[in-house]
Amino acid sequence: MALERTLSIIKPDAVAKNVIGEIYSRFEKAGLKVVAAKMKQLSRQEAEGFYAVHRERPFFNALVEFMISGPVMVQALEGEGAVLKNRELMGATNPKEAEAGTIRADFADSIDANAVHGSDSLENAAIEIAYFFPATDVFAR
Ligand code: RTP
Ligand code: MG
C-alpha cells in the first residue's frame, strides 16, 4: 500500500460532544498521523464550496446549515492507504448502518449529524486538503 494523505473533518455535533480526542485516538491507533490541523467556524460560502458536488442534492441546504452550526476540527491525516483506512474508521454515512466500533456508530446521531467527514478518493483528498491548508501548513512526519 502507498503512503497517502486524506482530509478529515470532525463535524459540529462531535465537537459539541467533546470527543475530538477520542476520534484523534482512533486515527493514531490505526496508524494515521495528523499532519495538519485547525479548529474553524466555516462560513456559508466555505461550506457550500466544500460540498459543491452535492449542490443539486435535496439534502444540500440542510448539510450546509449543519456544517456551519458550530466550529469544526479540520485535519489532514497521513498513512498507508489513508483514504480507505479513514473511511473504514468512520463507518457508513448513516450511523444506523455503520458497523459497530466505527466513529459514526459510536458518536453520530443521524445521517445529517454524522460526526465526521472523510475524503472519498485520493484525487478528492488532494483537492480537499488544498481547500483548507496551504502546503506550508502540512507537515511531513
Ligand atoms: P462526508 O462527505 O461528509 O464524509 O459523508 P459521506 O461521504 O459518507 O456521504 P456523502 O454522500 O458525501 O454525503 C455528504 C453528507 O451529506 C449528508 N447526506 N444526507 N439525507 C440524505 O440522504 C443524505 N445523504 C447524505 C450526510 O451528512 C453526508 O455525510
Ligand atoms: Mg462524501
JSON list of C-alpha atoms in Angstrom, two decimals, residues 25-100:
[
{"chain": "A", "resi": 25, "resn": "SER", "atom": "CA", "xyz": [-7.04, 8.48, 19.33]},
{"chain": "A", "resi": 26, "resn": "ARG", "atom": "CA", "xyz": [-8.72, 6.20, 16.78]},
{"chain": "A", "resi": 27, "resn": "PHE", "atom": "CA", "xyz": [-6.73, 7.79, 13.96]},
{"chain": "A", "resi": 28, "resn": "GLU", "atom": "CA", "xyz": [-3.48, 7.30, 15.87]},
{"chain": "A", "resi": 29, "resn": "LYS", "atom": "CA", "xyz": [-4.23, 3.70, 16.88]},
{"chain": "A", "resi": 30, "resn": "ALA", "atom": "CA", "xyz": [-4.92, 2.90, 13.21]},
{"chain": "A", "resi": 31, "resn": "GLY", "atom": "CA", "xyz": [-1.52, 4.31, 12.20]},
{"chain": "A", "resi": 32, "resn": "LEU", "atom": "CA", "xyz": [-2.78, 7.61, 10.79]},
{"chain": "A", "resi": 33, "resn": "LYS", "atom": "CA", "xyz": [-0.71, 10.68, 11.69]},
{"chain": "A", "resi": 34, "resn": "VAL", "atom": "CA", "xyz": [-2.16, 14.19, 11.99]},
{"chain": "A", "resi": 35, "resn": "VAL", "atom": "CA", "xyz": [0.00, 16.27, 9.59]},
{"chain": "A", "resi": 36, "resn": "ALA", "atom": "CA", "xyz": [-2.14, 19.45, 9.65]},
{"chain": "A", "resi": 37, "resn": "ALA", "atom": "CA", "xyz": [-4.98, 20.61, 11.91]},
{"chain": "A", "resi": 38, "resn": "LYS", "atom": "CA", "xyz": [-7.11, 23.60, 12.81]},
{"chain": "A", "resi": 39, "resn": "MET", "atom": "CA", "xyz": [-10.39, 24.42, 14.54]},
{"chain": "A", "resi": 40, "resn": "LYS", "atom": "CA", "xyz": [-12.56, 26.60, 12.38]},
{"chain": "A", "resi": 41, "resn": "GLN", "atom": "CA", "xyz": [-16.02, 28.12, 12.05]},
{"chain": "A", "resi": 42, "resn": "LEU", "atom": "CA", "xyz": [-16.90, 27.54, 8.39]},
{"chain": "A", "resi": 43, "resn": "SER", "atom": "CA", "xyz": [-18.59, 30.40, 6.56]},
{"chain": "A", "resi": 44, "resn": "ARG", "atom": "CA", "xyz": [-21.62, 29.55, 4.44]},
{"chain": "A", "resi": 45, "resn": "GLN", "atom": "CA", "xyz": [-19.52, 30.15, 1.33]},
{"chain": "A", "resi": 46, "resn": "GLU", "atom": "CA", "xyz": [-16.75, 27.79, 2.54]},
{"chain": "A", "resi": 47, "resn": "ALA", "atom": "CA", "xyz": [-19.25, 25.03, 3.37]},
{"chain": "A", "resi": 48, "resn": "GLU", "atom": "CA", "xyz": [-21.05, 25.42, 0.04]},
{"chain": "A", "resi": 49, "resn": "GLY", "atom": "CA", "xyz": [-17.75, 25.32, -1.83]},
{"chain": "A", "resi": 50, "resn": "PHE", "atom": "CA", "xyz": [-16.53, 22.29, 0.07]},
{"chain": "A", "resi": 51, "resn": "TYR", "atom": "CA", "xyz": [-19.69, 20.28, -0.68]},
{"chain": "A", "resi": 52, "resn": "ALA", "atom": "CA", "xyz": [-20.20, 21.76, -4.19]},
{"chain": "A", "resi": 53, "resn": "VAL", "atom": "CA", "xyz": [-20.52, 18.25, -5.73]},
{"chain": "A", "resi": 54, "resn": "HIS", "atom": "CA", "xyz": [-23.76, 17.86, -3.72]},
{"chain": "A", "resi": 55, "resn": "ARG", "atom": "CA", "xyz": [-25.21, 21.23, -4.79]},
{"chain": "A", "resi": 56, "resn": "GLU", "atom": "CA", "xyz": [-28.16, 19.69, -6.69]},
{"chain": "A", "resi": 57, "resn": "ARG", "atom": "CA", "xyz": [-29.00, 17.13, -3.99]},
{"chain": "A", "resi": 58, "resn": "PRO", "atom": "CA", "xyz": [-32.17, 17.58, -1.89]},
{"chain": "A", "resi": 59, "resn": "PHE", "atom": "CA", "xyz": [-30.12, 17.47, 1.33]},
{"chain": "A", "resi": 60, "resn": "PHE", "atom": "CA", "xyz": [-27.64, 20.21, 0.25]},
{"chain": "A", "resi": 61, "resn": "ASN", "atom": "CA", "xyz": [-29.17, 23.10, 2.23]},
{"chain": "A", "resi": 62, "resn": "ALA", "atom": "CA", "xyz": [-29.55, 21.03, 5.40]},
{"chain": "A", "resi": 63, "resn": "LEU", "atom": "CA", "xyz": [-25.96, 19.81, 5.02]},
{"chain": "A", "resi": 64, "resn": "VAL", "atom": "CA", "xyz": [-24.61, 23.37, 4.70]},
{"chain": "A", "resi": 65, "resn": "GLU", "atom": "CA", "xyz": [-26.72, 24.62, 7.65]},
{"chain": "A", "resi": 66, "resn": "PHE", "atom": "CA", "xyz": [-25.42, 21.78, 9.78]},
{"chain": "A", "resi": 67, "resn": "MET", "atom": "CA", "xyz": [-21.78, 22.31, 8.80]},
{"chain": "A", "resi": 68, "resn": "ILE", "atom": "CA", "xyz": [-21.95, 25.99, 9.83]},
{"chain": "A", "resi": 69, "resn": "SER", "atom": "CA", "xyz": [-23.89, 25.34, 13.05]},
{"chain": "A", "resi": 70, "resn": "GLY", "atom": "CA", "xyz": [-20.71, 25.38, 15.16]},
{"chain": "A", "resi": 71, "resn": "PRO", "atom": "CA", "xyz": [-16.95, 25.04, 14.94]},
{"chain": "A", "resi": 72, "resn": "VAL", "atom": "CA", "xyz": [-15.39, 22.06, 13.19]},
{"chain": "A", "resi": 73, "resn": "MET", "atom": "CA", "xyz": [-11.96, 20.45, 13.57]},
{"chain": "A", "resi": 74, "resn": "VAL", "atom": "CA", "xyz": [-10.22, 20.04, 10.21]},
{"chain": "A", "resi": 75, "resn": "GLN", "atom": "CA", "xyz": [-7.19, 17.78, 9.78]},
{"chain": "A", "resi": 76, "resn": "ALA", "atom": "CA", "xyz": [-5.03, 16.13, 7.16]},
{"chain": "A", "resi": 77, "resn": "LEU", "atom": "CA", "xyz": [-4.12, 12.53, 8.00]},
{"chain": "A", "resi": 78, "resn": "GLU", "atom": "CA", "xyz": [-1.15, 10.62, 6.60]},
{"chain": "A", "resi": 79, "resn": "GLY", "atom": "CA", "xyz": [-0.54, 6.88, 6.50]},
{"chain": "A", "resi": 80, "resn": "GLU", "atom": "CA", "xyz": [-0.53, 3.72, 4.43]},
{"chain": "A", "resi": 81, "resn": "GLY", "atom": "CA", "xyz": [-3.79, 3.63, 2.45]},
{"chain": "A", "resi": 82, "resn": "ALA", "atom": "CA", "xyz": [-5.02, 6.63, 4.46]},
{"chain": "A", "resi": 83, "resn": "VAL", "atom": "CA", "xyz": [-8.08, 7.40, 2.30]},
{"chain": "A", "resi": 84, "resn": "LEU", "atom": "CA", "xyz": [-9.72, 3.97, 2.68]},
{"chain": "A", "resi": 85, "resn": "LYS", "atom": "CA", "xyz": [-8.43, 3.46, 6.21]},
{"chain": "A", "resi": 86, "resn": "ASN", "atom": "CA", "xyz": [-10.12, 6.66, 7.37]},
{"chain": "A", "resi": 87, "resn": "ARG", "atom": "CA", "xyz": [-13.38, 5.71, 5.61]},
{"chain": "A", "resi": 88, "resn": "GLU", "atom": "CA", "xyz": [-13.28, 2.35, 7.41]},
{"chain": "A", "resi": 89, "resn": "LEU", "atom": "CA", "xyz": [-12.75, 4.05, 10.77]},
{"chain": "A", "resi": 90, "resn": "MET", "atom": "CA", "xyz": [-15.68, 6.41, 10.02]},
{"chain": "A", "resi": 91, "resn": "GLY", "atom": "CA", "xyz": [-18.26, 3.77, 9.09]},
{"chain": "A", "resi": 92, "resn": "ALA", "atom": "CA", "xyz": [-21.30, 4.19, 6.84]},
{"chain": "A", "resi": 93, "resn": "THR", "atom": "CA", "xyz": [-22.81, 7.65, 6.12]},
{"chain": "A", "resi": 94, "resn": "ASN", "atom": "CA", "xyz": [-25.99, 6.67, 8.00]},
{"chain": "A", "resi": 95, "resn": "PRO", "atom": "CA", "xyz": [-24.96, 5.76, 11.56]},
{"chain": "A", "resi": 96, "resn": "LYS", "atom": "CA", "xyz": [-27.81, 3.25, 11.72]},
{"chain": "A", "resi": 97, "resn": "GLU", "atom": "CA", "xyz": [-25.96, 1.28, 9.05]},
{"chain": "A", "resi": 98, "resn": "ALA", "atom": "CA", "xyz": [-22.46, 1.86, 10.42]},
{"chain": "A", "resi": 99, "resn": "GLU", "atom": "CA", "xyz": [-20.54, -1.14, 11.70]},
{"chain": "A", "resi": 100, "resn": "ALA", "atom": "CA", "xyz": [-20.12, -1.45, 15.46]}
]
